[in-house]
Coordinates of C-alpha atoms and ligand atoms in Angstrom, one line a residue:
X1 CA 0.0 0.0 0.0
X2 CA 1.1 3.5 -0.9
X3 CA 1.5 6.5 1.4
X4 CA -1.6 9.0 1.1
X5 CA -3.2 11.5 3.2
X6 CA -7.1 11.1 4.0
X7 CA -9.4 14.0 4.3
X8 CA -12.6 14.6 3.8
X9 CA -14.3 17.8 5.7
X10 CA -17.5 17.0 4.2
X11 CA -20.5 16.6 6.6
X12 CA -22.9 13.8 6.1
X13 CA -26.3 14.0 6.7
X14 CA -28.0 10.1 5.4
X15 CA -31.8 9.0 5.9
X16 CA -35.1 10.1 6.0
X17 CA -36.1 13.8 6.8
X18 CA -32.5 14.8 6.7
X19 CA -33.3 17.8 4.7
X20 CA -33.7 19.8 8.2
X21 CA -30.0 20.3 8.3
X22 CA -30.8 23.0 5.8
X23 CA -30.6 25.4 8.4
X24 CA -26.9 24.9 9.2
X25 CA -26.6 26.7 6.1
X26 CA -27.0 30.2 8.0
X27 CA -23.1 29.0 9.6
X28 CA -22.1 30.7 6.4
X29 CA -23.6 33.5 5.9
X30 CA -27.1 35.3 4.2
X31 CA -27.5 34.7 0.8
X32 CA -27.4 31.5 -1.4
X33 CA -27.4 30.5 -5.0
X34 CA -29.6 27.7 -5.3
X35 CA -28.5 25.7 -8.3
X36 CA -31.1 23.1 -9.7
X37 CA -31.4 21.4 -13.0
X38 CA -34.4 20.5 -15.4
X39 CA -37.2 20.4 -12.9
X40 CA -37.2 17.5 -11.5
X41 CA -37.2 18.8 -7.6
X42 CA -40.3 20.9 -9.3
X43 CA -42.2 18.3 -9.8
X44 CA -41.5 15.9 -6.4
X45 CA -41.6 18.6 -3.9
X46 CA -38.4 18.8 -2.9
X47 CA -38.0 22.9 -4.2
X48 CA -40.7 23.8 -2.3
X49 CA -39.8 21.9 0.9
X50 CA -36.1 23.2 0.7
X51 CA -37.1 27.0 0.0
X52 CA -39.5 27.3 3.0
X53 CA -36.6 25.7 5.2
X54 CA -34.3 28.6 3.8
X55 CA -36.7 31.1 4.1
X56 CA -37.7 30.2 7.9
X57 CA -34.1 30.9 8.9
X58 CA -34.2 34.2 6.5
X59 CA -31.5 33.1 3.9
X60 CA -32.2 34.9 0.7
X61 CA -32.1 32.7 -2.6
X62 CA -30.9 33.7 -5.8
X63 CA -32.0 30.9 -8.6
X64 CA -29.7 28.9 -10.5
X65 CA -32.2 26.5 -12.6
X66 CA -31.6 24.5 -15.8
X67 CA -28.5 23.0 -15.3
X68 CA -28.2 20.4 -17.7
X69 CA -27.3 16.5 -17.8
X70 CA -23.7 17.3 -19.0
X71 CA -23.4 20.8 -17.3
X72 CA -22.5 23.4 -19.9
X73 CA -20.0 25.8 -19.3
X74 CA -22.2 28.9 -20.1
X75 CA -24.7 27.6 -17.5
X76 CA -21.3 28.1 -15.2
X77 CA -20.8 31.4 -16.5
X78 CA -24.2 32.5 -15.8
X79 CA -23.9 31.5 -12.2
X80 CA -20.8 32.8 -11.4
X81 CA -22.2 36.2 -12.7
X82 CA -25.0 35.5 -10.1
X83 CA -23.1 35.7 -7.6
X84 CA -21.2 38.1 -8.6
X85 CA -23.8 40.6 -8.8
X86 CA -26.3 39.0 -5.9
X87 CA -23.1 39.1 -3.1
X88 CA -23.4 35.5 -2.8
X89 CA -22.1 33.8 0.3
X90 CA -22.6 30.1 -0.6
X91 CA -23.9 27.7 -3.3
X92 CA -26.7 25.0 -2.1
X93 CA -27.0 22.7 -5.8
X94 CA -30.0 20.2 -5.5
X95 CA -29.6 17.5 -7.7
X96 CA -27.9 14.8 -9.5
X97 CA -23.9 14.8 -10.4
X98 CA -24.2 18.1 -12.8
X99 CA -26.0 20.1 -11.1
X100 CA -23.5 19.6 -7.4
X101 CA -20.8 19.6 -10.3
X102 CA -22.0 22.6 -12.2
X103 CA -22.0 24.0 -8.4
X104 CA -19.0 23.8 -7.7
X105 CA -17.3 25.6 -11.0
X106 CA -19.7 28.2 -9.6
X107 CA -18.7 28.7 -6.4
X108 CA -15.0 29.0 -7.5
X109 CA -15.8 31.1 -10.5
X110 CA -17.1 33.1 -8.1
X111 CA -13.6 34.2 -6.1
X112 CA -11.3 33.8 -10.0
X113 CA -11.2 36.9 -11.8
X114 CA -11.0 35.3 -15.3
X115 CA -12.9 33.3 -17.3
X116 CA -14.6 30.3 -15.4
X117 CA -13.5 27.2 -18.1
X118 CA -10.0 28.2 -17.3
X119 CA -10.9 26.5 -13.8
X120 CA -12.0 23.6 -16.0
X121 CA -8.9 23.0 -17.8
X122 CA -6.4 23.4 -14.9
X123 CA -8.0 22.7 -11.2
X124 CA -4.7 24.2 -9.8
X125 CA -6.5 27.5 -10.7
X126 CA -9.0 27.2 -8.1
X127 CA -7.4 29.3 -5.3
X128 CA -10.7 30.2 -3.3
X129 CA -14.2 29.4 -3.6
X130 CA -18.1 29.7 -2.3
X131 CA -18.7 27.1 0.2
X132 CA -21.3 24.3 -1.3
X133 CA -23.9 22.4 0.2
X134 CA -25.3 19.7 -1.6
X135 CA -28.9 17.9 -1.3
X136 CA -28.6 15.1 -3.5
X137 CA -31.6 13.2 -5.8
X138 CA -29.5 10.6 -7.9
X139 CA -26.9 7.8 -6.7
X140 CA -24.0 8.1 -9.1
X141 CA -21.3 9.9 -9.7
X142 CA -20.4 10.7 -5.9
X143 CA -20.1 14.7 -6.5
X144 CA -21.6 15.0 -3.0
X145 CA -18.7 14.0 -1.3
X146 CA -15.5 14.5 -3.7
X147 CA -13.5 17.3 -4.8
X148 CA -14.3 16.4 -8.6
X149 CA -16.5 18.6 -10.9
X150 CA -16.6 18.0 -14.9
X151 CA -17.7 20.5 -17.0
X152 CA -19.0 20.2 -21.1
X153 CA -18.4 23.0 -23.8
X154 CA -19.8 21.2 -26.7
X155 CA -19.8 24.1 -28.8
X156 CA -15.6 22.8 -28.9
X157 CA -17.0 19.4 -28.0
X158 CA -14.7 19.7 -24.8
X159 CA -15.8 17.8 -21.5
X160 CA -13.2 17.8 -18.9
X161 CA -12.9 17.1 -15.4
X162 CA -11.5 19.4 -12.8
X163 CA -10.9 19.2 -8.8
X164 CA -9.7 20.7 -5.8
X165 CA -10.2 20.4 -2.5
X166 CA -11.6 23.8 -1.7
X167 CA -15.2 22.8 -3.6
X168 CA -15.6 19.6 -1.4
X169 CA -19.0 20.0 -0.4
X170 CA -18.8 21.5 3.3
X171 CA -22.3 19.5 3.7
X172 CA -24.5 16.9 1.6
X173 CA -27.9 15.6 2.3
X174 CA -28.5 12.1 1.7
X175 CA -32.3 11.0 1.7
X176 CA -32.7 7.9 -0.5
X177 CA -36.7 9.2 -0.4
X178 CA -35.7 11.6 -2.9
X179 CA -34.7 9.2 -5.2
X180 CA -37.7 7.3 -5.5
X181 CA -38.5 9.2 -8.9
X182 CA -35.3 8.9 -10.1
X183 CA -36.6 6.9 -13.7
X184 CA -35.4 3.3 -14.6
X185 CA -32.8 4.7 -17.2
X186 CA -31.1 6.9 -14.6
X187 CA -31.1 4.2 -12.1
X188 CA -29.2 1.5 -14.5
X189 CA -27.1 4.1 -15.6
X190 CA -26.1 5.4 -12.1
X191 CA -25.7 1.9 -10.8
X192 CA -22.8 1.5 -14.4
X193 CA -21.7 5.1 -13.3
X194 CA -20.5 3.5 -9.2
X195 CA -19.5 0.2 -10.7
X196 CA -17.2 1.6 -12.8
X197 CA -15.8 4.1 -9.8
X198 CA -15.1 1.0 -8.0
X199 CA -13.6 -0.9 -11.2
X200 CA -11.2 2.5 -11.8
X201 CA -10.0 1.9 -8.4
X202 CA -9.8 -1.6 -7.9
X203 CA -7.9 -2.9 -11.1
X204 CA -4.6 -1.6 -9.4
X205 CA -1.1 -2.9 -10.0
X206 CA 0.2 -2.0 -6.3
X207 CA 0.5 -4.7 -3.8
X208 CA -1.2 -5.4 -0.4
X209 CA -3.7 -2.4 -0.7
X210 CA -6.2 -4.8 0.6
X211 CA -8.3 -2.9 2.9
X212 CA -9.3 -0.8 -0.9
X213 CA -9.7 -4.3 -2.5
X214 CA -12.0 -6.0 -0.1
X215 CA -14.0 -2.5 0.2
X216 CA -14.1 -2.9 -3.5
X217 CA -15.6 -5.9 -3.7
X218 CA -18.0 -5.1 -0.5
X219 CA -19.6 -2.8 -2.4
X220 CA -19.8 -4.0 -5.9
X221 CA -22.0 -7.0 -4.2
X222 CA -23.8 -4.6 -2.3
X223 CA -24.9 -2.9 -5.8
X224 CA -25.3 -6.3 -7.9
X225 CA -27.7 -7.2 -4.8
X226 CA -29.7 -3.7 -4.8
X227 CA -29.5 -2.6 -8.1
X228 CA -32.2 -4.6 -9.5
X229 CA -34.5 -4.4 -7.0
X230 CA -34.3 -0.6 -7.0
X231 CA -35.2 -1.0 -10.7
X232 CA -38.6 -2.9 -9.9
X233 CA -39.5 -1.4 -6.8
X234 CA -38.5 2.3 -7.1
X235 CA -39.4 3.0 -3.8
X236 CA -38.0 0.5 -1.6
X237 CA -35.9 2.0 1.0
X238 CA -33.2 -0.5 1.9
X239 CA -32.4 -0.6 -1.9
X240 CA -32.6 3.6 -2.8
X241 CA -30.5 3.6 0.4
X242 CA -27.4 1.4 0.0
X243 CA -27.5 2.8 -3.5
X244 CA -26.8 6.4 -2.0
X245 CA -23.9 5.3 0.6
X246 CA -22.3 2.6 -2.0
X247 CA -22.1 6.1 -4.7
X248 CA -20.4 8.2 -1.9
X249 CA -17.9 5.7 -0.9
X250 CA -16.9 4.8 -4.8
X251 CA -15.3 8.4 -5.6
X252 CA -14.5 10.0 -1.8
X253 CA -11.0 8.8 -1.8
X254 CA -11.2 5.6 0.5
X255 CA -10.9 2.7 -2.5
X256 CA -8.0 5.2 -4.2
X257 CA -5.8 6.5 -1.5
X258 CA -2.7 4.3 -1.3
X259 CA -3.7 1.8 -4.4
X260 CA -1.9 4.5 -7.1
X261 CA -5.1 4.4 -9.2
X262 CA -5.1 6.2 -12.9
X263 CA -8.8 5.9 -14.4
X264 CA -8.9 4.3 -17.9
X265 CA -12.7 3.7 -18.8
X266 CA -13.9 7.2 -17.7
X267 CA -11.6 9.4 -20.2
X268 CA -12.8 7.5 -23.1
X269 CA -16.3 8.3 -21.8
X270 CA -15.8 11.9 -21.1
X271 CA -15.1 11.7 -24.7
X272 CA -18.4 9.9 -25.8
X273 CA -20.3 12.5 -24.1
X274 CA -18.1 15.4 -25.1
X275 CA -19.2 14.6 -28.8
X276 CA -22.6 13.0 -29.1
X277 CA -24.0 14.0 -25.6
X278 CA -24.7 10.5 -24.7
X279 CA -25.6 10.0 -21.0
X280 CA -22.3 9.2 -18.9
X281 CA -23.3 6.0 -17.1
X282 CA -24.5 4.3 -20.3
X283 CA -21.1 4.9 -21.7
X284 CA -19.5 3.5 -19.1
X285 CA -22.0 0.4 -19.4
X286 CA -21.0 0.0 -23.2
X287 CA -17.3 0.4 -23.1
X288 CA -16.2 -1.5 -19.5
X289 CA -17.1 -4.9 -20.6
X290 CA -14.9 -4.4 -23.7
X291 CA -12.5 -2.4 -21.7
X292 CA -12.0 -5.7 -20.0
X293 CA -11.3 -8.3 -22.6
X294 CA -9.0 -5.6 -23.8
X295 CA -6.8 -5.5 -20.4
X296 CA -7.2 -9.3 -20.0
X297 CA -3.8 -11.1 -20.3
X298 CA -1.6 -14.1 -18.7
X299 CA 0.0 -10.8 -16.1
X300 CA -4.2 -9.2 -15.5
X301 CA -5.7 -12.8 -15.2
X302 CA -5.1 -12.9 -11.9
X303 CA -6.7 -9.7 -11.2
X304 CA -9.7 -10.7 -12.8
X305 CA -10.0 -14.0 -11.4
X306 CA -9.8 -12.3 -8.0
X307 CA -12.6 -10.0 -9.2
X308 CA -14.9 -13.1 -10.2
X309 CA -13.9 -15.3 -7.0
X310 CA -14.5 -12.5 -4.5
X311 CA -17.1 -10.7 -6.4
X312 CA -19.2 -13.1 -8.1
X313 CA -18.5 -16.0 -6.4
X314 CA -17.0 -18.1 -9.2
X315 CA -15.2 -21.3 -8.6
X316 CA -11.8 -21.4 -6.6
X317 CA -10.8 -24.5 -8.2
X318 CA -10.5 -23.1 -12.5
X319 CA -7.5 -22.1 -13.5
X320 CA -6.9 -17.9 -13.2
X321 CA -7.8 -17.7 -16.9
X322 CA -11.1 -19.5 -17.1
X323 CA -12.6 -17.6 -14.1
X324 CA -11.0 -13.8 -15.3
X325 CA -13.2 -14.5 -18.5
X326 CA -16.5 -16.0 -16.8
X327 CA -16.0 -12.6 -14.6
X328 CA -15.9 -10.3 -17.7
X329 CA -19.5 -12.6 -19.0
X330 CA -21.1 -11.8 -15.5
X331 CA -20.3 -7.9 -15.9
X332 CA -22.0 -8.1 -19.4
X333 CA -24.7 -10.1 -18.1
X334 CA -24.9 -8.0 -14.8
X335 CA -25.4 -4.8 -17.1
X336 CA -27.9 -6.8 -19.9
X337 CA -30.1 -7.6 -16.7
X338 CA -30.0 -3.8 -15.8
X339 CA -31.4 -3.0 -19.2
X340 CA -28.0 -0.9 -20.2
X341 CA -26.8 -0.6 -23.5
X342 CA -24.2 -3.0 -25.1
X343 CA -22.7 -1.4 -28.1
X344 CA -21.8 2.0 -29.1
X345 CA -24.6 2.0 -32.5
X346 CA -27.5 1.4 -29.7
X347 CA -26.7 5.3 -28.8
X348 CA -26.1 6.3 -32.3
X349 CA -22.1 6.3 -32.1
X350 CA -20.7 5.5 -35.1
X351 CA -16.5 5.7 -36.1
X352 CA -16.5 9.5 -37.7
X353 CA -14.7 10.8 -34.5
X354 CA -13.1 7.1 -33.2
X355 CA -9.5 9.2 -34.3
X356 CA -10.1 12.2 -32.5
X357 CA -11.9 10.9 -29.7
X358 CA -9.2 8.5 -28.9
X359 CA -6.4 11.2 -29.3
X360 CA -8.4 13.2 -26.7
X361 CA -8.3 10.9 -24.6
X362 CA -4.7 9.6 -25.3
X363 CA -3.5 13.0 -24.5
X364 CA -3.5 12.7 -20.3
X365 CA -2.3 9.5 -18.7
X366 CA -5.0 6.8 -19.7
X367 CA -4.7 3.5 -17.2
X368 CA -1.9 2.5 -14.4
X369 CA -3.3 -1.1 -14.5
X370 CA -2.9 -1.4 -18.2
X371 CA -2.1 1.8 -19.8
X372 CA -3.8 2.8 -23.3
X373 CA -2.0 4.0 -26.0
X374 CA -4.7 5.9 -28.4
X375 CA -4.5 3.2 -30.6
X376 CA -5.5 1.3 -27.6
X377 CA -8.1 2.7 -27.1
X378 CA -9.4 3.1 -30.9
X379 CA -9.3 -0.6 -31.0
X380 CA -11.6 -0.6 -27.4
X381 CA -14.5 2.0 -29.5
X382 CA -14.4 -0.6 -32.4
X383 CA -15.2 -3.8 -30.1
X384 CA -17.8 -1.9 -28.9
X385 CA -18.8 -0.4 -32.0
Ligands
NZQ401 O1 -32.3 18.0 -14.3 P1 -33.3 17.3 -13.5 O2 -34.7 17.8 -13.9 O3 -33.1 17.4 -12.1 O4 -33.3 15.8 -14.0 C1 -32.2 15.0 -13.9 C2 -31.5 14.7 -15.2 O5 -32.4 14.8 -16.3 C3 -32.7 13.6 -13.5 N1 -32.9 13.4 -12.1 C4 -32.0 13.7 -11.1 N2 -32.5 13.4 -9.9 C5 -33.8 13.0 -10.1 C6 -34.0 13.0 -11.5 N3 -35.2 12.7 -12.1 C7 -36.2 12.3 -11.2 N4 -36.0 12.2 -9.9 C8 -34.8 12.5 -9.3 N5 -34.7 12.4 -8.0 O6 -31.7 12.7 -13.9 C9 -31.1 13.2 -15.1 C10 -29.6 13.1 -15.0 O7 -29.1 13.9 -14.0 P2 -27.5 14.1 -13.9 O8 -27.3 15.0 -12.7 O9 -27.0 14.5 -15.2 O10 -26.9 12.7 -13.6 P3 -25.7 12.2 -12.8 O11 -25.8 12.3 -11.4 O12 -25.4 10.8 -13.4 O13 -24.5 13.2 -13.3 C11 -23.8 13.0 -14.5 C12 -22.7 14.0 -14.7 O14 -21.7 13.9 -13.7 C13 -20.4 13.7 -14.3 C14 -20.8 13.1 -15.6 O15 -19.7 13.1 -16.5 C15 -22.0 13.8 -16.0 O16 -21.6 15.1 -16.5 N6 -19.5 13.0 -13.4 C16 -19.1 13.6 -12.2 C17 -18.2 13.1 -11.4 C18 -17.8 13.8 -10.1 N7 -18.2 15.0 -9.9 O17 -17.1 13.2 -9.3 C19 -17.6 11.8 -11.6 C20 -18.4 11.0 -12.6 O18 -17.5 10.0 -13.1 C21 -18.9 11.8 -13.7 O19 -18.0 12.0 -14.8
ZN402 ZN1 -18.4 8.3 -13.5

């Protein structure tokens, strides 16, 4: 296991009428941006509830709304100038992962001088920033408790992630009941969204970090259990809720610190999305499966096999090879079940940008486990094609 330091300052608040930590909001002073996407927490009650709990303590909101799936950086832009002009004292996003990540560009556009997709393109930028408080409505991409935020300009079709400690939510609110509407699509592709987190992180090269691994593995079963049956019951509780915790745990640092972890699958999605728009957990669902017969070999097996023994309880007596690729089949089959797409022509992705997609990608470090040259990973988008 490697050295790391651990640190997270965000504040959990998880279950069922949680929402009345709202108030703690006043710790930070008057008046908040209130960042929300396409109306979803419109139509299940959760705007109204959350604007008479800021306005019993007298905080005075400024609207954000329309943050899209993807967040756009002129929806940044337009926030930050918010703020600018409304004396903002913190940002309070209600939502899924764009609208806590859209959020928290905002809140550090907010204290930078220039132009807020510089802040994008190199986190180191972020000097200062709004505090942000999070209520969260979708288990996925574990904004509410990381320091990551990723941001889309199309127009360039540019998506890029960008972090920093100093937009780690100060608070989050985590009540599963809010995800109850969340629809079956968003549900599959959240569940592919923490799977992956977990797979980034687990497929490591560095020895003994076993405390990550056997977390790891924890939680993948604990989504391959609830998964489904949040997809047939929407509102059972138990499901909704180990949903929530399993998406906070993937990305807050505790399966990465110390196992030297480079993500491989995501930048080849970020790229997906950055030119066809696609949604980012179904990307992950298409391309991790062939992602995986790709890094399979006689030095991965191993890997893989441990994967499948640990996580899917295959057989202890095949041979390293045989289990590694009945592992990969119970991924594929894991994410058929879930209703996720398979192939890249079932989202209307065909090879006109494979080249410049795959250079994209190419052009920061892609994989520690098995690293991806950008013909790599062109041959990865034709598997899956
Ligand atoms: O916009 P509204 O009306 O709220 O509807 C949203 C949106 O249409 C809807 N939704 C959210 N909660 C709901 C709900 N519908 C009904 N009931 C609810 N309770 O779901 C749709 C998708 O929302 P979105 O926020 O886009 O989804 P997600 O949370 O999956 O976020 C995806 C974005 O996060 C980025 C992705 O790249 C993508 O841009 N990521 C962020 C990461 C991070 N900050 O650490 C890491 C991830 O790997 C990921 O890259
Ligand atoms: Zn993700």
């Amino acid at each position: 296991m490697n050295n790391f330091t651990y640190s997270i300052p965000t504040v959990i608040h998880f279950g069922k009428g949680m929402i009345s930590h709202l108030t703690e909001l006043t710790e930070s002073g008057k008046n908040v941006l209130l960042v929300y996407g396409g109306g979803s927490i419109k139509r299940s009650g959760l705007y109204d509830t959350a604007k008479k709990i800021l306005s019993d303590v007298q905080l005075v909101v400024t609207e954000l709304p329309g943050v899209e799936p993807n967040p756009r950086i002129e929806t940044v832009r337009r926030g930050v100038k918010l703020c600018k002009e409304n004396n903002i004292d913190m940002v309070l996003a209600i939502g899924g992962g764009s609208t806590i990540d859209c959020a928290k560009v905002v809140a550090a556009g907010a204290k930078y001088d220039g132009d807020a997709w510089d802040l994008v393109l190199d986190g180191s930028k972020i000097t200062a920033a709004l505090p942000v408080y999070s209520v969260l409505t979708l288990s996925a991409t574990g904004s509410e408790m990381d320091e990551f935020a990723v941001i889309s300009d199309l127009s360039k079709n540019e998506k890029w992630g960008t972090g920093s400690d100093l937009v780690k939510p100060k608070m989050s609110i985590l009540d599963p009941e809010y995800t109850y509407t969340v629809s079956p699509k968003q549900t599959s592709a959240g569940t592919a969204d923490m799977m992956s987190h977990i797979f980034e992180n687990y497929f490591t090269n560095v020895k003994g970090a076993a405390v990550q691994a056997r977390l790891c593995e924890g939680l993948l079963k604990t989504l391959i259990q609830y998964a489904p049956i949040a997809l047939k019951h929407p509102t059972d509780y138990e499901a909704r809720a180990n949903l929530m915790w399993v998406g906070s745990l993937a990305i807050n640092g505790l399966l990465s610190d110390g196992a030297d972890v480079t993500w491989c699958v995501h930048p080849m999605e970020h790229e997906l999305s950055a030119f066809y728009d696609i949604t980012h957990g179904e990307g992950l669902a298409i391309l991790t499966p062939f992602w995986m017969d790709f890094a399979l070999n006689e030095q991965t097996a191993a890997k893989f096999a441990e994967y499948g023994r640990n996580v899917w309880n295959l057989s202890i007596k095949d041979d390293d090879m045989t289990v590694a690729k009945q592992a990969i089949a119970c991924t594929r089959e894991f994410f058929k079940k879930m209703n996720l797409p398979a192939s890249l022509h079932e989202v209307g992705i065909d090879d006109t940008y494979f080249d410049i997609m795959a250079q994209k990608a190419a052009d920061g470090s892609v994989g520690s486990f098995v690293p991806l040259s950008k013909e790599d990973i062109i041959s990865i988008f034709r598997a899956a094609l």
